[in-house]
Each structure stands twice: as structure tokens, then as C-alpha cells.
């Protein structure tokens, strides 16, 4: 009984702990080009098959580095499909994420072995591949920390004309909402692009997964650096446990603090320099733990930290600030960098030389505002209805990144609404077919629309008349038919209207004709059916659209009645003919029957005068 009670208490305790434990973070790993889900050693991480996210072409892959996930396929984007191609991934829970993309090489001899392209996440440019990236382990992927707030993520690849983008994998890994929080300026409008992560005093690269780290850390990659310079420092390591390492919100793996580099007498200052993009802000995270057996108490190692020669932390005493030996200490500072390098210098002040365990450097990028969703949907509807060819590459966001807007689209930024909108669209002479959708009216900020020189057919949608900001409308040299909508007369800002070279008919709206007196430039020529303004034929009796519909309905109804009456007359005539045919077939029999009846009647008539009763003749006598 006691054993049963103890077992029940254990089960209850475990269920209580599991119910109160934090749920696992959202994680999506995509093996690009794969047709089946894949698991990879040594952690047996699950990679989902690549299906329904984007265009491009699957191919066999060559991995450029041993740190690249051991996947066998990739997806590449030929230039014939346009300069912009995107992965659009839905059903991503709202939160803070590490987004990481590994690049690959196409396993075919006739392909460029080192394509150069750019990458954006949620419309913000985060990475540009540089020549020689295949020779550096820390350059075979791009990584950023970004807030995803609308249930989706868009990851785009922008060709620069040097080879075709080829992607091996995409990872979307949720991290703590407060991860890498560095102050009020670090909000949801900021993206941190990983520039470098170093684990010091070791020659072995590690991911958080290799360290058996907490999954809320995001599976970071740590590039090893055993020494900062020739004879300038010495490695240190320990197997002792490290306190306060894997704590919220960053969840660093404990093993990160079990190695370090220490400066020497020959070079007391411990310095590390990394190349960066100029005129950017960088967030620097420095990791310390006192693991040197020679330091046993506070005050025995004190040093300053300088960034590009400026002191940012004074008199760092790891034991004093962390509270003990073998205890993690993390310091952060964001700095503006005007040059092309960041130099981190640890300058000893008292006691032993300086020590450092790990370094993280992030570029701080302002997240781009997006284009109005209603206008994006309108452009997508136009893309479908006009059948835009692949080379237009209308993928992702039309206006951002600003370096790669959609072909033919002009954008303006609305500071008050913090949104981009479309104020111009030029798709002239592009061989477009299709028709103009009513949704084009949702481009409410358009000032110019030029679709001339295509083969667009159908009618001019009356909804165009609701875009009151239009100043230029050029639909010339297409195959548009029908009448000019009266609603175009509402475009009071319109200064130039070209409808020439179509198959339009009917009266030009009077409001447009009156505008010509105010200096507007309108062209209606080469439309054989148009009339009503100087330069065009005079209109005959003009019927309204309602009258035309009424007449058409009346003619249709009359024709229908005529058909019905003709059918009824034909049916009646057929019935009469059928009756006559039946009568003709029965005539001989009817004549014989009538003659026989007549003979009986005549016989009765002739015998009537000669009949007598039995009484008159008397009884019959037999002999």
C-alpha cells in the first residue's frame, strides 16, 4: 500500500511539473527542394519537405561547408523567373524568431559555383553575399532576429546578375520575446542581423543543439577562435559547471563559458578586430566567466573594455559583478560605427590579465514598413488578370526592400500611416494580354497609370473613375471595346487621357469633353465608333444604356413569343392532319355499316301493313 501511494505521488508530481513547464518553442525547418521530410544526424532534427511555398527549380545540392545541414537537395531560382523570388510561409505564431538561411551549390558542372545575391526578411534587406563566401564557414548562411506579428513570414532572394540564388535550407526558430533586449530603442521595429558569434579558446565549432542547449536559445552557431593573435593570448578551459548561464531570456549554453582566452605578458591588451559595413549601428554582447584557477576572489582581475578605442565599460571585475567564480556575466553595448571595422579591446587595470569567453556582434537594422495590404492585393489581382510574365517577378512586397521594388511600380511612403503605397504604374509595351479587373480601383493613390501598347481586351472598368488622384491615364493601342464609362468624368485631376487605338464606341462623356477647354490633353482617335466631341463624328439619336437594355429585352421577348406561337400552330396543324388520316382509313367499314342499317329499316317499313295478331288468325291446328 505504501509503495502504491509513493508511486501515485511521484506520478502526480511529474504531471504537475510537466503541466507548469514552458511549452516548446515553435520551430519550422525546411529542406529546400526535398520531396519528403528528412531527419539529420546527430540531433535528428526534423526538416519538412519543400512544397507549395515558392517557385524555382529543385536540384541536387553540394554543401559548401561542413557546418551546413547535411541535406541533399536545394532550390535555385533561374534568372528567367525574374530577379525576385520569395518563400511565403503561413501559420507562424506571433512571436520573436531567429530566421536562418543556408546557401548551397548546384551539383552540376555547368552552373556558377559561387552565386552572389541578396536576402530580405519581411521586406527588410538583411544580407548580401560577397565573393569568396564559399571559403568561410560563417558566411555560408544568413541569420537575423525578427518579430513576426501577422502569422506569416516572407523570405526573398534578389538576384544581382551574378549567378542564380540557390538555397539549401530555411529555419524559423522561436526565441524568447525579450531575447537580446538592449533598451527602449530595441523594439519590434528593429531587426538584429548576426554579423559574428565567437566561442573563444577552442578550435571546435558548435551549435546550441551540439551543446544540448535550451531550445528557446534558437540553436545559434558559434565559430571557434582559439587565439586572437600570434603569442598574444592563451586558451583556458574547465569542466566545472557554470552558474547563471542558461537563464532567460537568452538561454546561453553552459559549455560556452567553459573555454576562454587570456592575454599574456607579451601582449597585455586582449584585442579582436572584425570587418563590418560602415555607417551602421552594432550591438555588441560580451560573455565572461572566471574559469582561471589562478583567480580565486574579487579584485584579482580588473580590466576596461574599449570599442574602437572608446571605453565603454570601466573596471570590469567578473567575480565581483557575477557574484562568484564559474558564474556567467554578459555585458551589452550598442555603438555607431563609421569605419569598416570593429575592434574590441580588453585593457588590464589590476591583477591578472584580461579574459573573455565569447563574443556576439549584431548589425542593428530598422525594419522596413510594408506596403498597404489592400494595394498589394490589387496588384496581385492585376498580375493575374494581365498574365504578367515571369520576368516581372512580382513577388514579396512591391515597395520594399527599397533596393528591389517591383518592376513598373512607383512607391511613396505615408509617414502618418507608416505604410508604403503605389502612386505610379507603368506596364507599357510589355506584350500583356488579359483584361482590366475591377480591383484596380483599390490603388487609390495612383497618379499615373500607363498600360499602352499591349493587347488588353474587354471594357474599361467604371471603377477607374473612383481613383480621383489620377493625373495620367494611358490605355492607348490595346483592344478595349465598349463605351467610355461616364465615371471617368469624375477624375477632376486628370490632365492627360489617351484612349486612342482601341475599338471603343458610343458617345464620349460630356464631362470629359468639357475638360478639353481647361487645357487637358485627351486623345480619342482611331476608335471608329466614338462620337460626340470636336474631331469625332457627330452622334446620331443616342439611347441611354437603360434604353439599349430595354430594347434588347423587348426584341428578345418578341422573338421568344414568335417561336412559341409557331410551335403551337405547328402542333395544332399536326393534330388536324393526324385526325383526317385516321378518318380516311375507317371510311369503307363505316359505309357498309350504314347501308345495312338502312336495309333493316326499309324492310320493317314494307311489312308493317300486312302483319296480324295471333288472336285474329285463331289457334294453330295440327293434324
Coordinates of C-alpha atoms in Angstrom, one line a residue:
X1 CA 0.0 0.0 0.0
X2 CA 2.8 2.4 0.9
X3 CA 4.6 1.6 -2.4
X4 CA 1.4 2.3 -4.4
X5 CA 0.9 5.6 -2.5
X6 CA 4.5 6.7 -3.2
X7 CA 4.1 5.8 -6.9
X8 CA 0.9 7.8 -7.2
X9 CA 2.6 10.8 -5.6
X10 CA 5.5 10.5 -8.0
X11 CA 3.2 10.4 -11.0
X12 CA 1.2 13.4 -9.6
X13 CA 4.4 15.4 -9.0
X14 CA 5.7 14.7 -12.5
X15 CA 2.4 15.6 -14.1
X16 CA 2.3 18.9 -12.1
X17 CA 5.9 19.7 -13.2
X18 CA 5.1 19.0 -16.8
X19 CA 1.9 21.0 -16.8
X20 CA 3.7 24.0 -15.4
X21 CA 6.7 23.7 -17.7
X22 CA 7.1 26.1 -20.5
X23 CA 5.9 24.7 -23.9
X24 CA 8.4 24.0 -26.6
X25 CA 9.1 26.9 -28.9
X26 CA 7.7 26.9 -32.5
X27 CA 10.2 25.5 -34.9
X28 CA 10.0 25.1 -38.7
X29 CA 12.9 23.7 -40.7
X30 CA 12.5 23.4 -44.5
X31 CA 14.8 21.2 -46.6
X32 CA 14.6 23.2 -49.8
X33 CA 13.9 21.1 -52.9
X34 CA 13.1 18.0 -50.8
X35 CA 10.0 15.9 -51.7
X36 CA 10.0 14.0 -48.4
X37 CA 10.5 15.0 -44.7
X38 CA 14.1 14.4 -43.6
X39 CA 15.9 13.9 -40.3
X40 CA 19.6 14.7 -39.9
X41 CA 22.2 13.4 -37.5
X42 CA 23.5 13.9 -34.9
X43 CA 20.5 15.6 -33.3
X44 CA 17.9 14.0 -35.7
X45 CA 16.3 17.4 -36.3
X46 CA 13.2 17.3 -38.5
X47 CA 13.3 19.1 -41.8
X48 CA 10.0 19.5 -43.6
X49 CA 9.6 18.8 -47.3
X50 CA 9.6 21.8 -49.6
X51 CA 6.1 22.0 -51.0
X52 CA 3.9 24.9 -52.1
X53 CA 6.0 27.7 -50.7
X54 CA 7.5 29.2 -53.8
X55 CA 8.6 28.8 -57.4
X56 CA 12.2 27.9 -58.5
X57 CA 13.6 24.6 -59.5
X58 CA 14.6 21.7 -57.2
X59 CA 18.1 20.2 -57.8
X60 CA 20.8 18.1 -56.1
X61 CA 23.0 20.1 -53.8
X62 CA 26.6 20.4 -52.9
X63 CA 27.2 21.8 -49.4
X64 CA 29.9 24.5 -49.3
X65 CA 30.8 23.9 -45.6
X66 CA 30.8 21.1 -43.1
X67 CA 28.6 23.3 -40.8
X68 CA 25.8 23.3 -43.5
X69 CA 23.0 20.9 -42.6
X70 CA 23.7 17.5 -44.3
X71 CA 20.8 17.8 -46.8
X72 CA 21.0 16.5 -50.3
X73 CA 18.7 18.9 -52.2
X74 CA 18.3 22.6 -52.8
X75 CA 16.1 25.0 -54.7
X76 CA 17.5 27.5 -57.1
X77 CA 15.9 30.4 -58.9
X78 CA 16.9 30.9 -62.6
X79 CA 17.1 34.5 -63.9
X80 CA 14.3 33.6 -66.4
X81 CA 11.9 33.6 -63.4
X82 CA 12.8 37.1 -62.6
X83 CA 15.1 38.9 -60.2
X84 CA 12.9 38.5 -57.1
X85 CA 11.8 35.2 -55.7
X86 CA 10.3 34.5 -52.3
X87 CA 9.3 31.9 -49.8
X88 CA 5.9 32.8 -48.3
X89 CA 5.2 30.7 -45.1
X90 CA 1.9 30.9 -43.3
X91 CA 0.6 29.8 -39.9
X92 CA 3.6 31.1 -38.0
X93 CA 2.5 32.0 -34.4
X94 CA 3.0 35.6 -33.4
X95 CA 6.4 36.0 -31.7
X96 CA 10.1 36.6 -31.8
X97 CA 12.2 34.4 -34.2
X98 CA 15.6 33.5 -35.4
X99 CA 15.4 33.2 -39.2
X100 CA 18.3 31.4 -40.8
X101 CA 19.0 30.6 -44.4
X102 CA 21.8 28.3 -45.6
X103 CA 23.1 28.7 -49.2
X104 CA 24.2 25.8 -51.4
X105 CA 25.8 25.0 -54.7
X106 CA 24.1 23.2 -57.6
X107 CA 25.5 19.8 -58.2
X108 CA 26.0 20.3 -61.9
X109 CA 29.2 21.3 -63.7
X110 CA 27.7 24.0 -65.9
X111 CA 26.4 26.1 -63.0
X112 CA 28.1 29.1 -61.3
X113 CA 29.8 27.6 -58.2
X114 CA 29.5 30.9 -56.2
X115 CA 26.3 32.8 -57.0
X116 CA 26.0 36.3 -55.4
X117 CA 22.6 37.6 -54.4
X118 CA 20.8 39.4 -51.6
X119 CA 18.3 38.3 -49.0
X120 CA 15.4 40.1 -47.3
X121 CA 13.1 39.0 -44.5
X122 CA 9.7 40.7 -44.2
X123 CA 10.8 43.3 -46.8
X124 CA 14.0 44.3 -44.9
X125 CA 17.3 43.6 -46.6
X126 CA 19.5 41.6 -44.2
X127 CA 22.3 40.1 -46.2
X128 CA 24.4 40.5 -49.4
X129 CA 26.7 37.6 -50.3
X130 CA 30.2 38.6 -51.1
X131 CA 32.7 37.0 -53.4
X132 CA 34.6 34.2 -51.6
X133 CA 31.7 33.3 -49.3
X134 CA 32.1 29.6 -50.0
X135 CA 35.5 29.6 -48.3
X136 CA 34.3 31.0 -44.9
X137 CA 32.2 28.8 -42.6
X138 CA 30.5 31.9 -41.0
X139 CA 29.4 33.2 -44.4
X140 CA 27.5 30.2 -45.7
X141 CA 24.3 31.3 -44.0
X142 CA 22.4 34.5 -43.2
X143 CA 20.7 34.9 -39.8
X144 CA 18.5 37.6 -38.2
X145 CA 16.3 38.1 -35.2
X146 CA 12.9 39.4 -36.2
X147 CA 9.4 39.8 -34.7
X148 CA 6.7 38.1 -36.8
X149 CA 3.3 39.6 -35.9
X150 CA 0.8 38.7 -38.7
X151 CA 1.1 34.9 -38.9
X152 CA 3.3 34.9 -41.9
X153 CA 6.9 35.3 -43.0
X154 CA 8.3 36.4 -46.3
X155 CA 11.9 35.5 -47.2
X156 CA 13.0 36.8 -50.6
X157 CA 16.1 36.3 -52.7
X158 CA 17.2 39.1 -55.0
X159 CA 19.4 38.3 -58.0
X160 CA 22.3 40.7 -58.7
X161 CA 23.2 39.3 -62.1
X162 CA 26.0 37.1 -60.7
X163 CA 24.6 33.5 -60.8
X164 CA 21.3 32.1 -59.7
X165 CA 20.3 32.1 -56.0
X166 CA 20.5 28.5 -54.6
X167 CA 19.1 27.8 -51.1
X168 CA 19.6 24.5 -49.1
X169 CA 17.5 25.2 -46.0
X170 CA 15.4 27.7 -44.1
X171 CA 14.9 27.7 -40.4
X172 CA 12.3 29.7 -38.4
X173 CA 13.0 29.2 -34.7
X174 CA 11.1 30.9 -32.0
X175 CA 13.1 32.6 -29.2
X176 CA 12.1 34.5 -26.0
X177 CA 10.2 37.8 -26.8
X178 CA 12.8 39.6 -24.7
X179 CA 15.9 37.9 -26.2
X180 CA 18.7 40.4 -26.9
X181 CA 16.7 43.2 -25.4
X182 CA 19.1 46.1 -25.1
X183 CA 16.9 49.0 -24.1
X184 CA 13.9 51.1 -25.2
X185 CA 15.3 51.5 -28.7
X186 CA 15.3 47.8 -29.2
X187 CA 11.7 47.3 -30.1
X188 CA 9.6 45.4 -32.6
X189 CA 10.6 47.8 -35.4
X190 CA 14.3 46.6 -35.2
X191 CA 15.9 43.6 -36.8
X192 CA 19.3 42.2 -35.5
X193 CA 21.4 40.7 -38.2
X194 CA 24.0 38.3 -37.0
X195 CA 27.4 39.5 -38.0
X196 CA 29.6 37.2 -35.9
X197 CA 29.5 34.8 -33.0
X198 CA 32.7 33.6 -31.5
X199 CA 33.5 30.9 -28.8
X200 CA 36.9 31.7 -27.5
X201 CA 39.8 29.4 -26.5
X202 CA 38.6 26.3 -28.5
X203 CA 39.0 25.1 -32.0
X204 CA 35.7 23.2 -32.2
X205 CA 32.6 24.9 -33.8
X206 CA 29.3 24.3 -32.1
X207 CA 25.6 24.9 -32.5
X208 CA 23.4 25.2 -29.4
X209 CA 22.0 21.8 -30.3
X210 CA 25.5 20.4 -30.1
X211 CA 25.8 22.0 -26.6
X212 CA 22.4 20.4 -25.7
X213 CA 21.3 24.0 -25.2
X214 CA 17.8 25.1 -24.3
X215 CA 15.6 25.3 -27.5
X216 CA 14.5 28.8 -26.6
X217 CA 18.0 29.9 -27.4
X218 CA 17.4 29.4 -31.1
X219 CA 20.2 27.0 -32.0
X220 CA 22.9 29.6 -32.5
X221 CA 26.1 28.8 -34.4
X222 CA 29.4 29.6 -32.5
X223 CA 32.5 29.9 -34.7
X224 CA 35.7 28.8 -32.8
X225 CA 38.6 31.1 -32.2
X226 CA 41.5 29.6 -30.2
X227 CA 43.6 32.7 -30.3
X228 CA 43.3 36.3 -31.2
X229 CA 46.9 36.6 -32.5
X230 CA 50.3 35.1 -32.6
X231 CA 51.6 34.8 -29.0
X232 CA 49.1 37.4 -27.9
X233 CA 47.0 35.2 -25.6
X234 CA 46.5 31.7 -24.2
X235 CA 43.5 29.4 -24.1
X236 CA 41.8 28.4 -20.8
X237 CA 39.2 25.7 -20.2
X238 CA 37.4 24.0 -17.4
X239 CA 35.0 21.1 -16.8
X240 CA 33.4 22.8 -13.8
X241 CA 29.7 23.7 -14.0
X242 CA 28.8 27.3 -14.9
X243 CA 26.1 29.1 -12.9
X244 CA 23.6 31.6 -14.4
X245 CA 24.4 30.5 -18.0
X246 CA 21.2 29.1 -19.5
X247 CA 18.9 31.7 -17.9
X248 CA 16.1 33.6 -19.6
X249 CA 15.7 35.4 -21.9
X250 CA 18.8 34.4 -23.9
X251 CA 19.4 30.8 -22.7
X252 CA 23.1 30.6 -23.5
X253 CA 24.5 27.0 -23.3
X254 CA 26.7 26.3 -20.2
X255 CA 29.6 24.9 -22.3
X256 CA 30.0 28.3 -24.0
X257 CA 31.6 29.6 -20.7
X258 CA 33.9 26.6 -20.2
X259 CA 36.6 27.9 -22.5
X260 CA 38.2 31.3 -22.8
X261 CA 41.3 33.2 -24.0
X262 CA 43.6 35.2 -21.6
X263 CA 46.1 37.9 -22.5
X264 CA 49.8 37.4 -21.8
X265 CA 52.8 39.5 -20.6
X266 CA 54.0 39.9 -24.2
X267 CA 50.6 41.5 -25.2
X268 CA 48.7 42.6 -22.0
X269 CA 45.8 44.1 -24.1
X270 CA 43.5 41.5 -25.5
X271 CA 42.2 42.7 -28.8
X272 CA 39.9 41.3 -31.6
X273 CA 39.0 43.1 -34.9
X274 CA 36.2 42.2 -37.3
X275 CA 35.2 43.7 -40.6
X276 CA 31.7 45.3 -40.8
X277 CA 29.7 47.5 -43.1
X278 CA 30.4 51.2 -42.5
X279 CA 27.9 53.8 -41.1
X280 CA 25.8 51.3 -39.2
X281 CA 24.9 50.6 -35.6
X282 CA 26.1 47.4 -34.0
X283 CA 25.0 45.7 -30.8
X284 CA 28.0 44.0 -29.0
X285 CA 27.4 41.2 -26.5
X286 CA 30.5 40.1 -24.4
X287 CA 30.5 36.9 -22.3
X288 CA 32.7 36.3 -19.3
X289 CA 33.1 33.7 -16.6
X290 CA 36.1 33.4 -14.2
X291 CA 37.4 29.9 -15.0
X292 CA 41.1 30.6 -14.4
X293 CA 42.3 28.7 -11.4
X294 CA 44.8 31.5 -10.6
X295 CA 41.9 33.9 -9.8
X296 CA 40.1 33.0 -6.6
X297 CA 38.5 36.2 -5.4
X298 CA 37.2 39.6 -6.4
X299 CA 39.8 42.3 -7.2
X300 CA 42.3 39.8 -8.6
X301 CA 41.3 40.6 -12.2
X302 CA 40.1 44.1 -13.2
X303 CA 40.1 45.4 -16.8
X304 CA 38.4 48.0 -19.0
X305 CA 36.6 47.3 -22.3
X306 CA 37.1 49.6 -25.3
X307 CA 35.2 49.6 -28.6
X308 CA 37.2 51.2 -31.4
X309 CA 39.3 53.0 -28.9
X310 CA 36.4 54.3 -26.7
X311 CA 36.0 53.0 -23.2
X312 CA 32.5 51.5 -22.8
X313 CA 33.0 49.5 -19.6
X314 CA 35.3 50.5 -16.8
X315 CA 36.9 48.3 -14.2
X316 CA 35.2 45.0 -15.0
X317 CA 35.7 42.6 -12.1
X318 CA 34.0 39.4 -13.2
X319 CA 33.9 37.7 -9.8
X320 CA 32.5 40.8 -8.1
X321 CA 29.9 41.5 -10.8
X322 CA 28.7 38.0 -11.3
X323 CA 28.8 37.1 -7.6
X324 CA 31.2 34.1 -7.8
X325 CA 33.7 32.2 -9.8
X326 CA 32.4 29.9 -12.5
X327 CA 29.4 32.2 -13.0
X328 CA 28.3 33.7 -16.3
X329 CA 28.4 37.5 -16.8
X330 CA 27.0 39.1 -20.0
X331 CA 27.6 42.8 -21.0
X332 CA 26.0 44.6 -23.9
X333 CA 26.5 47.9 -25.6
X334 CA 25.3 49.4 -28.9
X335 CA 27.6 51.6 -30.8
X336 CA 27.6 53.6 -34.1
X337 CA 30.4 52.6 -36.4
X338 CA 31.6 54.9 -39.1
X339 CA 34.5 52.8 -40.4
X340 CA 34.8 49.3 -41.8
X341 CA 36.0 47.5 -38.6
X342 CA 35.0 47.0 -35.0
X343 CA 37.9 46.4 -32.6
X344 CA 37.1 45.1 -29.1
X345 CA 40.0 45.7 -26.7
X346 CA 40.3 44.4 -23.1
X347 CA 42.8 46.6 -21.2
X348 CA 44.1 45.2 -17.8
X349 CA 43.9 47.6 -14.8
X350 CA 44.7 45.5 -11.8
X351 CA 45.9 41.9 -11.0
X352 CA 45.8 39.3 -13.7
X353 CA 45.5 39.9 -17.4
X354 CA 42.1 40.2 -19.2
X355 CA 39.9 37.2 -20.1
X356 CA 36.9 36.7 -22.4
X357 CA 34.8 33.6 -23.2
X358 CA 32.6 34.6 -26.2
X359 CA 31.6 37.5 -28.4
X360 CA 28.4 38.3 -30.4
X361 CA 28.1 41.1 -32.9
X362 CA 24.8 42.1 -34.5
X363 CA 24.1 44.8 -37.0
X364 CA 21.0 46.9 -35.9
X365 CA 18.6 47.3 -38.8
X366 CA 15.4 49.4 -38.8
X367 CA 12.6 47.1 -40.0
X368 CA 11.0 48.4 -43.2
X369 CA 7.4 49.4 -43.2
X370 CA 5.2 47.3 -45.6
X371 CA 3.0 48.3 -48.5
X372 CA -0.7 48.7 -47.8
X373 CA -2.2 45.2 -47.9
X374 CA -5.2 46.4 -49.9
X375 CA -2.9 47.8 -52.6
X376 CA -0.8 44.6 -52.6
X377 CA -4.0 42.5 -53.2
X378 CA -5.0 44.9 -56.1
X379 CA -1.6 44.5 -57.7
X380 CA -1.8 40.7 -57.4
X381 CA -5.3 40.8 -59.0
X382 CA -3.8 42.9 -61.8
X383 CA -0.9 40.4 -62.1
X384 CA -3.4 37.5 -62.6
X385 CA -5.7 39.3 -65.0
X386 CA -3.0 40.6 -67.2
X387 CA -0.9 37.4 -67.1
X388 CA 2.3 39.1 -66.2
X389 CA 5.3 37.1 -67.5
X390 CA 7.7 35.5 -65.0
X391 CA 10.5 38.0 -65.7
X392 CA 8.4 40.7 -63.9
X393 CA 8.9 38.8 -60.7
X394 CA 6.0 40.4 -58.8
X395 CA 6.8 38.5 -55.6
X396 CA 7.1 39.7 -52.0
X397 CA 6.4 43.3 -51.2
X398 CA 6.0 45.8 -54.1
X399 CA 8.0 48.6 -52.4
X400 CA 10.5 47.0 -50.0
X401 CA 13.3 46.4 -49.8
X402 CA 13.7 49.8 -51.4
X403 CA 16.7 48.4 -53.4
X404 CA 14.4 45.9 -55.1
X405 CA 10.9 47.4 -55.9
X406 CA 8.5 45.6 -58.3
X407 CA 9.2 46.3 -62.0
X408 CA 6.9 49.1 -63.3
X409 CA 5.7 50.2 -59.8
X410 CA 6.5 53.6 -58.2
X411 CA 6.1 53.9 -54.5
X412 CA 5.7 56.7 -51.9
X413 CA 5.8 56.5 -48.1
X414 CA 3.0 57.7 -45.9
X415 CA 4.7 58.9 -42.8
X416 CA 1.4 59.3 -40.8
X417 CA 0.2 55.8 -41.6
X418 CA 3.7 54.2 -41.7
X419 CA 2.8 52.4 -44.9
X420 CA 4.0 52.4 -48.5
X421 CA 1.6 53.0 -51.3
X422 CA 1.6 52.8 -55.1
X423 CA 1.5 56.2 -56.9
X424 CA 2.5 55.1 -60.3
X425 CA 2.3 52.1 -62.6
X426 CA 3.9 51.8 -66.0
X427 CA 3.5 48.5 -67.8
X428 CA 3.5 49.9 -71.4
X429 CA 4.7 47.8 -74.3
X430 CA 5.1 44.6 -72.4
X431 CA 3.0 42.2 -74.5
X432 CA 0.3 41.9 -71.9
X433 CA -3.0 40.3 -72.8
X434 CA -5.8 39.7 -70.4
X435 CA -8.3 42.3 -69.1
X436 CA -8.5 45.1 -66.5
X437 CA -10.0 43.9 -63.2
X438 CA -12.4 46.0 -61.1
X439 CA -9.9 45.6 -58.2
X440 CA -7.6 48.1 -59.9
X441 CA -9.7 50.8 -58.2
X442 CA -8.1 49.8 -54.9
X443 CA -4.9 51.5 -56.0
X444 CA -6.4 54.7 -54.5
X445 CA -3.1 56.7 -54.5
X446 CA -2.4 56.3 -58.3
X447 CA -1.4 59.5 -60.0
X448 CA -0.3 57.8 -63.3
X449 CA -1.4 54.6 -65.0
X450 CA 0.2 53.6 -68.3
X451 CA -0.8 50.3 -69.9
X452 CA -0.4 51.4 -73.5
X453 CA 1.0 49.3 -76.4
X454 CA -0.3 45.9 -75.2
X455 CA -3.2 43.6 -76.3
X456 CA -5.5 44.1 -73.4
X457 CA -9.1 43.4 -74.3
X458 CA -12.6 43.9 -72.7
X459 CA -14.2 47.0 -71.4
X460 CA -12.8 49.9 -69.4
X461 CA -13.9 49.2 -65.8
X462 CA -16.1 52.0 -64.5
X463 CA -14.4 51.6 -61.1
X464 CA -11.4 53.5 -62.6
X465 CA -13.4 56.6 -62.0
X466 CA -13.0 56.3 -58.3
X467 CA -9.2 56.9 -58.4
X468 CA -9.6 60.6 -58.0
X469 CA -5.9 61.2 -57.7
X470 CA -5.3 60.1 -61.4
X471 CA -3.5 62.7 -63.4
X472 CA -2.4 60.5 -66.3
X473 CA -4.3 57.6 -67.8
X474 CA -2.9 55.9 -70.9
X475 CA -4.7 52.9 -72.3
X476 CA -3.9 53.6 -75.9
X477 CA -3.2 50.9 -78.6
X478 CA -4.9 48.0 -77.0
X479 CA -8.1 46.0 -77.9
X480 CA -10.5 47.7 -75.5
X481 CA -14.2 47.8 -76.5
X482 CA -17.5 49.0 -75.3
X483 CA -18.2 52.6 -74.3
X484 CA -16.1 55.1 -72.2
X485 CA -17.5 54.9 -68.7
X486 CA -19.3 58.1 -67.5
X487 CA -17.4 57.7 -64.2
X488 CA -14.2 58.9 -65.9
X489 CA -15.8 62.3 -65.9
X490 CA -15.3 62.3 -62.1
X491 CA -11.5 62.4 -62.5
X492 CA -11.1 66.1 -61.9
X493 CA -7.3 65.9 -61.6
X494 CA -7.0 64.1 -64.9
X495 CA -4.7 66.1 -67.3
X496 CA -3.8 63.5 -69.9
X497 CA -6.1 60.8 -71.2
X498 CA -5.0 58.5 -74.1
X499 CA -7.7 56.1 -75.3
X500 CA -6.7 56.1 -79.0
X501 CA -6.0 53.0 -81.0
X502 CA -8.8 50.8 -79.4
X503 CA -12.3 49.6 -80.5
X504 CA -14.3 51.9 -78.3
X505 CA -17.8 53.1 -79.3
X506 CA -20.6 55.4 -78.3
X507 CA -20.7 59.0 -77.0
X508 CA -17.7 60.5 -75.2
X509 CA -18.9 61.5 -71.7
X510 CA -19.8 65.2 -71.7
X511 CA -17.7 65.9 -68.6
X512 CA -14.6 64.7 -70.4
X513 CA -15.4 66.9 -73.5
X514 CA -15.8 69.9 -71.3
X515 CA -12.4 69.3 -69.7
X516 CA -10.7 70.0 -73.0
X517 CA -11.5 73.7 -72.6
X518 CA -9.3 73.7 -69.5
X519 CA -6.1 72.7 -71.1
X520 CA -6.3 68.9 -70.6
X521 CA -4.8 66.6 -73.3
X522 CA -7.2 63.9 -74.4
X523 CA -6.8 61.5 -77.4
X524 CA -9.8 59.5 -78.6
X525 CA -8.7 59.0 -82.3
X526 CA -8.6 55.6 -84.1
X527 CA -11.8 54.4 -82.4
X528 CA -14.3 54.1 -85.3
X529 CA -17.3 54.0 -83.0
X530 CA -16.7 57.1 -80.8
X531 CA -18.6 60.3 -81.4
X532 CA -19.7 63.5 -79.7
X533 CA -16.8 65.9 -79.4
X534 CA -14.9 68.0 -81.9
X535 CA -12.7 65.9 -84.0
X536 CA -15.0 62.9 -83.8
X537 CA -18.2 62.1 -85.8
X538 CA -21.5 63.6 -84.7
X539 CA -23.6 61.2 -82.8
X540 CA -27.0 60.2 -84.1
X541 CA -30.0 59.6 -81.8
X542 CA -28.4 58.5 -78.7
X543 CA -30.0 56.0 -76.4
X544 CA -29.1 55.6 -72.8
X545 CA -27.7 52.3 -71.6
X546 CA -31.0 51.6 -69.9
X547 CA -32.9 52.1 -73.1
X548 CA -30.5 49.9 -75.0
X549 CA -31.0 47.2 -72.4
X550 CA -34.8 47.7 -72.6
X551 CA -34.9 47.4 -76.4
X552 CA -32.7 44.4 -76.4
X553 CA -35.0 42.7 -73.8
X554 CA -38.1 43.6 -75.9
X555 CA -36.6 42.2 -79.1
X556 CA -35.6 39.0 -77.3
X557 CA -39.1 38.7 -75.7
X558 CA -40.8 39.2 -79.1
X559 CA -38.6 36.6 -80.7
X560 CA -39.4 34.2 -78.0
X561 CA -43.2 34.7 -78.3
X562 CA -42.9 34.3 -82.1
X563 CA -41.1 31.0 -81.6
X564 CA -43.8 29.8 -79.1
X565 CA -46.7 30.7 -81.4
X566 CA -45.0 29.0 -84.3
X567 CA -44.6 25.8 -82.3
X568 CA -48.2 25.9 -81.1
X569 CA -49.5 26.4 -84.7
X570 CA -47.4 23.6 -86.0
X571 CA -48.6 21.3 -83.2
X572 CA -52.3 22.1 -83.9
X573 CA -51.8 21.5 -87.6
X574 CA -50.2 18.2 -87.0
X575 CA -53.2 17.1 -84.8
X576 CA -55.7 18.0 -87.5
X577 CA -53.8 16.1 -90.2
X578 CA -53.5 13.1 -87.9
X579 CA -57.3 13.1 -87.3
X580 CA -58.0 13.3 -91.1
X581 CA -55.7 10.4 -91.7
X582 CA -57.5 8.2 -89.2
X583 CA -60.9 9.1 -90.7
X584 CA -59.7 8.1 -94.1
X585 CA -58.5 4.7 -93.0
X586 CA -62.0 3.9 -91.4
X587 CA -64.3 5.1 -94.3
X588 CA -65.2 1.7 -96.1
X589 CA -66.3 0.0 -92.9
X590 CA -68.4 2.9 -91.9
X591 CA -70.2 3.0 -95.3
X592 CA -71.1 -0.8 -95.2
X593 CA -72.5 -0.5 -91.7
X594 CA -74.7 2.4 -92.6
X595 CA -76.2 0.6 -95.7
X596 CA -77.0 -2.5 -93.6
X597 CA -78.9 -0.4 -91.0
X598 CA -80.8 1.3 -93.9
X599 CA -82.0 -2.1 -95.3
X600 CA -83.4 -3.2 -92.0
X601 CA -85.4 0.0 -91.6
X602 CA -86.8 -0.3 -95.1
X603 CA -87.8 -4.0 -94.5
X604 CA -89.7 -3.0 -91.4
X605 CA -91.5 -0.3 -93.3
X606 CA -92.7 -2.6 -96.1
X607 CA -94.1 -5.4 -93.8
X608 CA -96.0 -3.1 -91.4
X609 CA -99.3 -3.2 -93.3
X610 CA -99.6 -7.0 -93.6
X611 CA -99.0 -8.2 -90.1
X612 CA -101.7 -9.6 -87.9
X613 CA -102.0 -10.7 -84.3
X614 CA -102.5 -14.3 -83.1
X615 CA -106.0 -13.6 -81.9
X616 CA -107.1 -12.5 -85.3
X617 CA -105.7 -15.6 -87.1
X618 CA -107.1 -18.1 -84.5
X619 CA -105.4 -21.2 -82.9
X620 CA -103.0 -23.2 -84.9
X621 CA -104.3 -26.7 -85.8
X622 CA -102.1 -29.7 -86.1
X623 CA -103.1 -32.9 -88.0

